[in-house]
Tab-separated table of C-alpha atoms in Angstrom:
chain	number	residue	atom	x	y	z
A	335	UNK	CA	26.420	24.177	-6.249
A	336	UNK	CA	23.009	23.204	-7.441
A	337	UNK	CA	20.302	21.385	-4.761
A	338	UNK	CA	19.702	18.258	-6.105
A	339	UNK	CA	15.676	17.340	-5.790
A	340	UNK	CA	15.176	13.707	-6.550
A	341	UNK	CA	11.645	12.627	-6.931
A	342	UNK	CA	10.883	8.734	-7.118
A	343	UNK	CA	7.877	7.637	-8.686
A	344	UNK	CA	5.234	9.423	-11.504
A	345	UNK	CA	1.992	8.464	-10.132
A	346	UNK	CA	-0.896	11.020	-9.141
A	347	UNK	CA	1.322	12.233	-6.284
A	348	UNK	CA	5.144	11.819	-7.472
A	349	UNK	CA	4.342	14.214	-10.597
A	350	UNK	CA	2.152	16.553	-8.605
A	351	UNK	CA	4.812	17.016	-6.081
A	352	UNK	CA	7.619	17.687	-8.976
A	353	UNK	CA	5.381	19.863	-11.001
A	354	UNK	CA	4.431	21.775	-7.445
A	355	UNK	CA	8.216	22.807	-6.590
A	356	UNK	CA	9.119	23.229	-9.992
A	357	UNK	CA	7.037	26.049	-10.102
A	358	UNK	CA	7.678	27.158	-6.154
A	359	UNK	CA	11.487	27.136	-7.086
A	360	UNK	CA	13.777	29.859	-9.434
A	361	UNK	CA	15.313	27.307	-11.889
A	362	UNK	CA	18.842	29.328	-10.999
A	363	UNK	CA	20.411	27.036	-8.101
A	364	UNK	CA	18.102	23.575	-7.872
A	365	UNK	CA	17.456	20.849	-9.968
A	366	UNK	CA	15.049	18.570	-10.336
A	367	UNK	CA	14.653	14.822	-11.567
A	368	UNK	CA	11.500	12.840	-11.865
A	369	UNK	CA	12.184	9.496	-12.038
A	370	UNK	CA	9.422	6.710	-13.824
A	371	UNK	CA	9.560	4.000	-15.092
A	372	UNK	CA	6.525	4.551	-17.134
A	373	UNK	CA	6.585	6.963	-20.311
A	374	UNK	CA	3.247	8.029	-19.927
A	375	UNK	CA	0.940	9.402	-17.107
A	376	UNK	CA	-1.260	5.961	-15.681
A	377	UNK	CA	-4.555	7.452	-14.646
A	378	UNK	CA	-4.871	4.544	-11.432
A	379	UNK	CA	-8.682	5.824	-10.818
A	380	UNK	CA	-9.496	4.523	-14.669
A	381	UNK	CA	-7.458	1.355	-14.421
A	382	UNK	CA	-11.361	-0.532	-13.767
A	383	UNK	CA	-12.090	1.000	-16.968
A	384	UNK	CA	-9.499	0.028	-19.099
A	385	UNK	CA	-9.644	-3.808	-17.792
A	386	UNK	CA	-13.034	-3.834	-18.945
A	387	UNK	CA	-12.277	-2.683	-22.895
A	388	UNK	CA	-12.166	0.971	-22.289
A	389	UNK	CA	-9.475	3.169	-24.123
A	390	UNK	CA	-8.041	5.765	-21.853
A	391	UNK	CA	-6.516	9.070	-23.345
A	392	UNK	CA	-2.165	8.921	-23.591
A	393	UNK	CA	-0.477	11.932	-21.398
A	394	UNK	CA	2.907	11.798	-22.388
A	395	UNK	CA	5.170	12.702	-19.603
A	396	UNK	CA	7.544	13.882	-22.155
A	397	UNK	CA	4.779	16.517	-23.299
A	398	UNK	CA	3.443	16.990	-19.848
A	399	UNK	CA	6.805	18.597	-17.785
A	400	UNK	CA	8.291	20.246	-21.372
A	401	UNK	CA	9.351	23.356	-20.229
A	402	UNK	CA	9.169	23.196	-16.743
A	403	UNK	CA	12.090	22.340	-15.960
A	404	UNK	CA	11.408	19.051	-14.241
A	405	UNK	CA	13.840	16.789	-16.014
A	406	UNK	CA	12.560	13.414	-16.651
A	407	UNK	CA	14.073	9.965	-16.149
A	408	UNK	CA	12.816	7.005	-17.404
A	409	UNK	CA	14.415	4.337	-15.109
A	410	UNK	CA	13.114	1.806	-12.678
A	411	UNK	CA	14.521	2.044	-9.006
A	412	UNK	CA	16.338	-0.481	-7.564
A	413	UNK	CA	17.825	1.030	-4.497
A	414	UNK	CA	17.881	3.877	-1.957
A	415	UNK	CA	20.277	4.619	0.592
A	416	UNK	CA	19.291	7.488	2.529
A	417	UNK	CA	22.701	7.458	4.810
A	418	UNK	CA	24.666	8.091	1.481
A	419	UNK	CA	21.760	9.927	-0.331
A	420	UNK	CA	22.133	7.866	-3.719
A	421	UNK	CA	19.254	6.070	-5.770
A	422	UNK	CA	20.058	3.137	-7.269
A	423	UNK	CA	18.545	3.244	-10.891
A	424	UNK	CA	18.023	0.563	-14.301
A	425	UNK	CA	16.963	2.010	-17.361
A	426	UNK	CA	13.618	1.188	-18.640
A	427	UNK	CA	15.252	0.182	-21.936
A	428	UNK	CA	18.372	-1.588	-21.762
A	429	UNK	CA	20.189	-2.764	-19.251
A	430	UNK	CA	22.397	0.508	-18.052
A	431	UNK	CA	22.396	0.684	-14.904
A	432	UNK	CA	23.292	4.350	-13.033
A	433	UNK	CA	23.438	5.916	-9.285
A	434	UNK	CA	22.084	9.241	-8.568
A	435	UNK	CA	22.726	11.609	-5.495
A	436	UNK	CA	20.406	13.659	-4.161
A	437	UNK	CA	20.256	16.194	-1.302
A	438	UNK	CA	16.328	16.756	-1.073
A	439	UNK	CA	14.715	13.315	-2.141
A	440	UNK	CA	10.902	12.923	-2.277
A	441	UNK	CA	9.764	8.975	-1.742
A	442	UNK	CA	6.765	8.377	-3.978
A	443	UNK	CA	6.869	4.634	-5.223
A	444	UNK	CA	3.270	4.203	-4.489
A	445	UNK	CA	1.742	0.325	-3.445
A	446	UNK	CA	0.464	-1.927	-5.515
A	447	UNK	CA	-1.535	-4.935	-5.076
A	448	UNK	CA	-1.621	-7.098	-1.836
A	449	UNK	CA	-2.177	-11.197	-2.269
A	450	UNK	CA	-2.596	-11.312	1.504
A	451	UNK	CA	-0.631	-14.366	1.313
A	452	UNK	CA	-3.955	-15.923	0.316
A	453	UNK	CA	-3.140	-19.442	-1.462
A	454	UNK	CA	-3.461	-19.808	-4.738
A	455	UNK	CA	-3.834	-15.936	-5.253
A	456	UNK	CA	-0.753	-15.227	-6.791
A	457	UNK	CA	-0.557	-17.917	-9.128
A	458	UNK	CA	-4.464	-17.671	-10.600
A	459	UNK	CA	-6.002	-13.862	-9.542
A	460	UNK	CA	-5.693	-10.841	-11.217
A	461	UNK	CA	-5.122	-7.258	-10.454
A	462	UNK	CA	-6.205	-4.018	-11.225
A	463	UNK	CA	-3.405	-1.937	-9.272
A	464	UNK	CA	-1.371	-1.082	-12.336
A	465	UNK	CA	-1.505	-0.772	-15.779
A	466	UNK	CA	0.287	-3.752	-16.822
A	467	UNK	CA	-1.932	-5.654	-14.667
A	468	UNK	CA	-5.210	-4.374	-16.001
A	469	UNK	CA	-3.924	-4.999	-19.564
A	470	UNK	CA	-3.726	-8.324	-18.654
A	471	UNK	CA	-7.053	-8.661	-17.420
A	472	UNK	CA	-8.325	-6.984	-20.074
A	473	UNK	CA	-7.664	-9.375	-22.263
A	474	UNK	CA	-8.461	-12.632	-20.196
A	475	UNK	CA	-11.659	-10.400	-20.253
A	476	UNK	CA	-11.526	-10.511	-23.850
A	477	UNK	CA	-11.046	-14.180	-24.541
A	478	UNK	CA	-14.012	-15.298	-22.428
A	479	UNK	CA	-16.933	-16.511	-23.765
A	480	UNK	CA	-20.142	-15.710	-23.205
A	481	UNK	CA	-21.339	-17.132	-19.900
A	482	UNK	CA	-17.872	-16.881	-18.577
A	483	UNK	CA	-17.962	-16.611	-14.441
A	484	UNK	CA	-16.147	-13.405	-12.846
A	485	UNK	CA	-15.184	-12.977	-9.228
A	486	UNK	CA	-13.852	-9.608	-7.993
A	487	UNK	CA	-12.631	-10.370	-4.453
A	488	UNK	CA	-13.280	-7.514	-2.185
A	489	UNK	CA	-16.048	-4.766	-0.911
A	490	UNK	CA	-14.285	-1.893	-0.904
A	491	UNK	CA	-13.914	1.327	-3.557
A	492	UNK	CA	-12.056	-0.693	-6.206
A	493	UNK	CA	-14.035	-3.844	-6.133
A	494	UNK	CA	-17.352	-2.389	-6.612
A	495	UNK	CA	-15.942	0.042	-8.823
A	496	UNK	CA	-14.357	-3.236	-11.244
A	497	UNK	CA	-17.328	-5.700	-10.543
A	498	UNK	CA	-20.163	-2.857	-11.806
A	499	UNK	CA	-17.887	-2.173	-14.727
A	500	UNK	CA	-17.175	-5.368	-15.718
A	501	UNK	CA	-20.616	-6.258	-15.676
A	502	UNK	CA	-21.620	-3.118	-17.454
A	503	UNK	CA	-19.091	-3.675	-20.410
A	504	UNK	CA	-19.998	-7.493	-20.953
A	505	UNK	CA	-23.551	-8.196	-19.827
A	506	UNK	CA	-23.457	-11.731	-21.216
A	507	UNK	CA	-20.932	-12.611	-18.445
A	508	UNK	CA	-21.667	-13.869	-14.662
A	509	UNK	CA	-20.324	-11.007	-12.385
A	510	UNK	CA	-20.151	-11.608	-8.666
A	511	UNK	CA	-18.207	-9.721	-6.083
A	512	UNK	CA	-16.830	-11.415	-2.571
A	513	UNK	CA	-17.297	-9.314	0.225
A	514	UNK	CA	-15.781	-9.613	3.661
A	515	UNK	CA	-18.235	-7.876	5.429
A	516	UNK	CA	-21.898	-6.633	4.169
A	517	UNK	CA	-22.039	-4.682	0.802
A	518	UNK	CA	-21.326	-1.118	1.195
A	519	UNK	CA	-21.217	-1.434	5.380
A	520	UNK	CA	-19.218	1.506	6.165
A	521	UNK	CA	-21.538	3.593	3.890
A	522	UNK	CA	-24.514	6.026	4.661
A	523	UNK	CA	-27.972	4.119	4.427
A	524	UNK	CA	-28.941	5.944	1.418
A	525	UNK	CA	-25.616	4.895	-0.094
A	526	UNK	CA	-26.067	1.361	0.672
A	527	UNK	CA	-29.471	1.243	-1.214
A	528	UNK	CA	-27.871	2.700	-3.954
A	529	UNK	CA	-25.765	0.621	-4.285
A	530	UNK	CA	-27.961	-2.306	-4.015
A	531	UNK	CA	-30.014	-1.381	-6.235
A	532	UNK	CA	-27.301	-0.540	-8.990
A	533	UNK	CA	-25.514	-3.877	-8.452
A	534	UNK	CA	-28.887	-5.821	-8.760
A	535	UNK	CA	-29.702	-3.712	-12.092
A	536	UNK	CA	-26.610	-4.797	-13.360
A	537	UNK	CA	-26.720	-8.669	-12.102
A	538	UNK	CA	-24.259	-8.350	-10.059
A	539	UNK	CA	-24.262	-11.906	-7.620
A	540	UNK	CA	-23.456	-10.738	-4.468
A	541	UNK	CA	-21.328	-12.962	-1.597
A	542	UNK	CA	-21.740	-10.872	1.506
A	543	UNK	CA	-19.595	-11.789	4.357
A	544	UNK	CA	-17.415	-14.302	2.699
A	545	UNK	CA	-13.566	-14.112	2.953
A	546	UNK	CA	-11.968	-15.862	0.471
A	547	UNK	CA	-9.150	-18.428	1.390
A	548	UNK	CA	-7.842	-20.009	-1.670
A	549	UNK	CA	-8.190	-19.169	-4.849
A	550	UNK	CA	-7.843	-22.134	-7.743
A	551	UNK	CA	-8.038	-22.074	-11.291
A	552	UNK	CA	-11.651	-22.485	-11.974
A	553	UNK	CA	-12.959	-20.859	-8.493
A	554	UNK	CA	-12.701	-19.501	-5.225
A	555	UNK	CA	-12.753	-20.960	-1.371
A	556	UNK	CA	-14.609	-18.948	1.592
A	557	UNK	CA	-13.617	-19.592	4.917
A	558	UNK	CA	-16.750	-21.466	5.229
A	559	UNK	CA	-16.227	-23.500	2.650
A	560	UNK	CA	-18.083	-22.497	0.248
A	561	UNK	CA	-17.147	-22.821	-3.521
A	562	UNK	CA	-17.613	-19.900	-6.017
A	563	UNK	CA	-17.133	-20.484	-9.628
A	564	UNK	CA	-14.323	-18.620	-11.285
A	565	UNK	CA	-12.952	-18.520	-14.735
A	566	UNK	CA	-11.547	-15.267	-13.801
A	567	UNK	CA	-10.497	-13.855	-10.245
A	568	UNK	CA	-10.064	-10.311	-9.511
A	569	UNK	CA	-8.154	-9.647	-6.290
A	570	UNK	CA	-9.148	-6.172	-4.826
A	571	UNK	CA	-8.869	-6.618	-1.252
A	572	UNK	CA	-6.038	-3.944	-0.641
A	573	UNK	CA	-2.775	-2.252	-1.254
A	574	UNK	CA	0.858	-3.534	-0.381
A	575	UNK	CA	3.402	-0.571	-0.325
A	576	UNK	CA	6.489	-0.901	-2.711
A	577	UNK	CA	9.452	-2.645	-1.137
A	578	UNK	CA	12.166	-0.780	-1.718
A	579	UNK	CA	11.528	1.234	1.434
A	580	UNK	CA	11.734	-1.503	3.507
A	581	UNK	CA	15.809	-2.249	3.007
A	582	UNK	CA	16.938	1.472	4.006
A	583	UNK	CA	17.147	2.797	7.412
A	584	UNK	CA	14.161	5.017	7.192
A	585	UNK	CA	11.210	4.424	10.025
A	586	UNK	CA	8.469	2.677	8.803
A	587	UNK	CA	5.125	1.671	10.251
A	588	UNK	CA	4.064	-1.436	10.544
A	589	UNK	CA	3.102	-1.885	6.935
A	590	UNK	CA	5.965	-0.290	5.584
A	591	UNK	CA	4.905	2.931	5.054
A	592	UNK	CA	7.326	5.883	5.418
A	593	UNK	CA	6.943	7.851	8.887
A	594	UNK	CA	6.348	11.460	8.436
A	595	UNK	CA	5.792	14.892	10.001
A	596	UNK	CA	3.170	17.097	9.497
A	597	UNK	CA	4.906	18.120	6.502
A	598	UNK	CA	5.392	15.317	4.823
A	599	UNK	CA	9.091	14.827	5.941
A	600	UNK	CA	10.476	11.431	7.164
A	601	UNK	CA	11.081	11.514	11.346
A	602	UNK	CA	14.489	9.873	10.822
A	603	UNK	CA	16.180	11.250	7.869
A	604	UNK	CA	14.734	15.356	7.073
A	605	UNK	CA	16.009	15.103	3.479
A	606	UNK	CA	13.573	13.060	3.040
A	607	UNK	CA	10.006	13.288	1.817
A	608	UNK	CA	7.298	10.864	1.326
A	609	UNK	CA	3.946	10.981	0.023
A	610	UNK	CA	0.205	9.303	-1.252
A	611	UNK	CA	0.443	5.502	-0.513
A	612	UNK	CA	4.258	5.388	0.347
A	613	UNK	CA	3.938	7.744	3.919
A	614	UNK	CA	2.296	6.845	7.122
A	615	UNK	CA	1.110	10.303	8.174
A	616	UNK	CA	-2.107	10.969	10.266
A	617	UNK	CA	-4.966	13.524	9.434
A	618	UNK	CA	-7.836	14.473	11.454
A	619	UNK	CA	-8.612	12.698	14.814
A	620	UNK	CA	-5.055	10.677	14.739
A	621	UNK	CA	-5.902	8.988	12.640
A	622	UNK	CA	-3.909	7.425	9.588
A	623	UNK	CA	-4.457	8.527	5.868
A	624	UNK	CA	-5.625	6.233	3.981
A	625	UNK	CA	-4.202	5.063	0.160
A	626	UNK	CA	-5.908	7.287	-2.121
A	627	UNK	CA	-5.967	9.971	-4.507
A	628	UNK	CA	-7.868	11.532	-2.149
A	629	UNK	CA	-5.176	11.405	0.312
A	630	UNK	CA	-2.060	11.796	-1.279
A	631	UNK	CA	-2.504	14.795	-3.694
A	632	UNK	CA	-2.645	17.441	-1.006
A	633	UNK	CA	0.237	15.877	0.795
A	634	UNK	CA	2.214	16.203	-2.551
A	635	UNK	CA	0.967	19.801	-2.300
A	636	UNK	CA	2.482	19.943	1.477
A	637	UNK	CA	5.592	18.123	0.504
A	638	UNK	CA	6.712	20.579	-2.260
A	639	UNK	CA	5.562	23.572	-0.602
A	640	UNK	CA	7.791	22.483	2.688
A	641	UNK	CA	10.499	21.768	0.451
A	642	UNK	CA	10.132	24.952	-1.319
A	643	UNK	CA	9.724	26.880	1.825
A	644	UNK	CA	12.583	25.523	3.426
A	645	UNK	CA	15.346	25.871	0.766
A	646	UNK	CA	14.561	29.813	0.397
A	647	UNK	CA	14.194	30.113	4.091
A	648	UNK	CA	10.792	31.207	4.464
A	649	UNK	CA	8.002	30.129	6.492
A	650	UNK	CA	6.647	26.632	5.877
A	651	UNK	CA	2.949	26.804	5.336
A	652	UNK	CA	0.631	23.717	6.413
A	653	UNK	CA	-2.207	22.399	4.362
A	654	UNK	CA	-5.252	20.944	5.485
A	655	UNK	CA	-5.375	17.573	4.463
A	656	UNK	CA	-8.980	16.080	5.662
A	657	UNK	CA	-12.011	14.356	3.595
A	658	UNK	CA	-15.178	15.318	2.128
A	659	UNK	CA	-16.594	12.420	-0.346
A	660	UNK	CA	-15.706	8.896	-1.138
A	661	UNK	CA	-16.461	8.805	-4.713
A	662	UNK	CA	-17.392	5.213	-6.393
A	663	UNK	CA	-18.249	4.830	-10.142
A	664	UNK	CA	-20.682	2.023	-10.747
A	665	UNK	CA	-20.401	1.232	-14.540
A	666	UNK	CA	-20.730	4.485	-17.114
A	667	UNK	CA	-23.939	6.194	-16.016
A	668	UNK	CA	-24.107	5.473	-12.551
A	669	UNK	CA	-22.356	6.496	-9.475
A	670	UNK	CA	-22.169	7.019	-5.550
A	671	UNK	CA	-20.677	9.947	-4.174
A	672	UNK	CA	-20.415	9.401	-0.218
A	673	UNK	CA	-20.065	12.332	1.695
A	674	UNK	CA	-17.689	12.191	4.972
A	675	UNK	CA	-16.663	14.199	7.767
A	676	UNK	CA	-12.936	15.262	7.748
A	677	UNK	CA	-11.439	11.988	9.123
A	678	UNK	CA	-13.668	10.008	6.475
A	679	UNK	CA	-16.691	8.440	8.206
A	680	UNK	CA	-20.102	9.106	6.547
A	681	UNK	CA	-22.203	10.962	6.662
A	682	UNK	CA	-26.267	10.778	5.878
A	683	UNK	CA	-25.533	12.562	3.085
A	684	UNK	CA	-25.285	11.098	-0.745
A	685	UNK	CA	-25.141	12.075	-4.338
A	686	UNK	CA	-26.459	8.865	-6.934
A	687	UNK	CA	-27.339	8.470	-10.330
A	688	UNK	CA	-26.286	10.594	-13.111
A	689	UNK	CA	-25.351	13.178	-11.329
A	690	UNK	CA	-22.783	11.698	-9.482
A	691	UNK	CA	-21.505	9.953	-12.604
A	692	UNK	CA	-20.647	13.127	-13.684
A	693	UNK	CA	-19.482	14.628	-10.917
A	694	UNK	CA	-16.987	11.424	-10.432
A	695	UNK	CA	-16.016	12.024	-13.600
A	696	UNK	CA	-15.378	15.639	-13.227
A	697	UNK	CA	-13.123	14.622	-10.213
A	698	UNK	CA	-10.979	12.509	-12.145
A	699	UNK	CA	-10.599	14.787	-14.927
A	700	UNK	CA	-9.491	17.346	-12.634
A	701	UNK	CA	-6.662	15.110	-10.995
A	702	UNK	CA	-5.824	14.306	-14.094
A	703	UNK	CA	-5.471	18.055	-15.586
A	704	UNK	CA	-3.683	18.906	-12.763
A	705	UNK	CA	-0.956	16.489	-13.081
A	706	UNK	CA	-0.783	17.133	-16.900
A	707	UNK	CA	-0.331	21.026	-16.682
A	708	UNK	CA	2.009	20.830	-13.644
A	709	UNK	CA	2.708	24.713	-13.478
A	710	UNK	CA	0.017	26.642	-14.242
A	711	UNK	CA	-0.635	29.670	-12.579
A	712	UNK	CA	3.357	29.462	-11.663
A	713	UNK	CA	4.071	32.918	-10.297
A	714	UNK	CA	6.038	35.659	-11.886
A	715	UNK	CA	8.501	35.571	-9.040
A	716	UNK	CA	9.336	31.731	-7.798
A	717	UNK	CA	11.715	31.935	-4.474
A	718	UNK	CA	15.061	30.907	-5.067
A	719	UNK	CA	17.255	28.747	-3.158
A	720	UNK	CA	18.830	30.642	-0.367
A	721	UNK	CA	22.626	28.892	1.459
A	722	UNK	CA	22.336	26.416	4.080
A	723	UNK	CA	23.265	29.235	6.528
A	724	UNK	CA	20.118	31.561	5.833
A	725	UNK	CA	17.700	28.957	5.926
A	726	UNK	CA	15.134	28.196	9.033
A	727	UNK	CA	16.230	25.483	11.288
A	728	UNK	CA	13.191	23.671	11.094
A	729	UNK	CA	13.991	20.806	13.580
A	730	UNK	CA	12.302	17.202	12.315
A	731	UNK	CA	9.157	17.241	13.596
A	732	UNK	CA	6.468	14.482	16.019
A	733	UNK	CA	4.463	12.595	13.341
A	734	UNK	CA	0.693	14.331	13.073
């Protein structure tokens, strides 16, 4: 009989790890289903871009895993139960409805955006975190007229990242970002004059230390008070992980994040996998990885090669999963590439200004090719799935 590999979700990570076994694995003995409920690849990094009137290049997932052997899905999940290893799917067109058993299952639903249960957010602010969302945006974005006020809400990565473009792509607008703590704090100094300088350049209004508490049609409310004109509110402030987690037996973290081993493999149930923003797993120091590309690309990588390792009953190899660079885009020609040590604190160390606009943009090219050409480079002899009785042990092992 066949192993059945399930893999939930098609974002950076859900495809990587499918397209990483697929070529790890003999075809003879496994399967393997990717399911999305998106036809095409959503480059997340770019989403800034296309809510500001950029058009971002189609990848086809159709055209992407042809030949692979991954066989695609297009169905939105609706349930997992991991004690009877079935995923509960709805097709993305239609309303058939269909249940599909596993035996290896990898968990990669991803997050999406977090309201913080600020009031008003839901009903009035935007978001950025998917594609649907910046579409929207985009063309609230569109219909504004000159003058128009714009708040992104939040300091980190993706708020600079959306206020600089924003501001970039429609100069005649009032762009102004709400920060909880000082712009760029947790960056090097040289960083943090870069990026002053770059959001002044681009006339950028800046609202350092001001957490927003309400958010109304026409503006937002700091805790102290304070009143910030808004014809349009962009929430950035963080990342909520998808629910469906949260109603199976699995251990979670506190934020509902999927506890893993080392290798990517869930303490409670070891047929199952999760990875990128869906698994709490810690890198160097302890300490927790954080949402990101960054992060959950290589522990795709370590999910399918533990997967892959385990079914042909060879030794499971462990990759390194630690930082080097926080990289920020800040409009088309401009960028900030942080570097960090391995457990992501910076460094005095920075790359700004063209160069790092290109070297961003080489980054997310890169994440992006790799995702679209899923097995290249497979090798000319891919391990094949060995019986349950030849295979290592391999015990569930401590979180790290």
């Amino acid at each position: 009989m066949e192993h059945r590999i399930v893999v939930l979700g098609a974002g950076y990570t859900g495809a990587a790890a499918a397209g990483r076994i697929a070529k790890r694995l003999h075809r003879e003995g496994v399967t393997i289903t990717l399911v999305t409920a998106e036809p095409d690849f959503v480059e997340r990094v770019r989403l800034h871009q296309l809510a500001a009137g950029q058009d971002l290049k189609p990848r086809p997932f159709d055209e992407m895993f042809a030949g692979t052997g991954v066989e695609l899905k297009l169905a939105k999940v609706t349930a997992v139960d991991v004690d009877r290893k079935t995923v509960a799917v709805a097709a993305a067109t239609g309303s058939g409805r269909e249940e599909l058993a596993y035996d290896t299952l990898v968990y990669a639903l991803g997050s999406g955006w977090n309201d913080g249960g600020v009031p008003g957010t839901a009903a009035h602010a935007h978001e950025i975190s998917s594609r649907p969302g910046a579409l929207r945006l985009r063309d609230r974005l569109a219909a504004l007229d000159a003058g128009g006020t714009v708040v992104v809400v939040g300091g980190g990565l993706t708020g600079l990242e959306a206020a600089t473009e924003i501001a970039e792509a429609r100069p005649d607008l009032a762009v102004s970002l709400a920060a909880r703590g000082g712009l760029g704090d947790w960056l090097s100094e040289k960083g943090r004059t870069h990026l002053r300088k770059v959001v002044d350049k681009l006339g950028v209004t800046v609202h350092e230390h001001a957490a927003v508490e309400a958010v109304e049609a026409d503006r937002v409310v700091t805790a102290e008070g304070r009143t910030v004109p808004a014809d349009v509110t962009v929430w950035t402030t963080g990342f909520a992980v998808h629910p469906i987690a949260g109603a199976t037996t699995l251990e979670l973290a506190d934020d509902g994040r999927i506890v893993v081993d080392s290798t990517m493999r869930s303490v409670s149930h070891p047929d199952v996998y999760a990875v990128g923003d869906a698994a709490m797993a810690l890198g160097p120091g302890d300490k927790p990885l954080r949402m990101s590309c960054a992060s959950g690309v290589p522990m795709a990588w370590q999910a399918a090669d533990a997967i892959a390792a385990r079914l042909a009953g060879t030794k499971v190899p462990h990759i390194s999963i630690r930082y080097a660079q926080q990289c920020v885009s800040l409009g088309r020609g401009e960028a900030l590439i942080q570097f960090v040590t391995a457990d992501d604190r910076a460094v005095d160390k920075a790359l700004t200004g063209r160069m790092a606009a290109r070297y961003k943009e080489l980054i997310c090219k890169a994440a992006a090719w790799g995702v679209a050409n899923p097995t290249l480079g497979m090798p000319s002899r891919r391990h094949r799935v060995v019986g349950q009785e030849a295979r290592n042990p391999a015990p569930v092992e401590a979180a790290a």
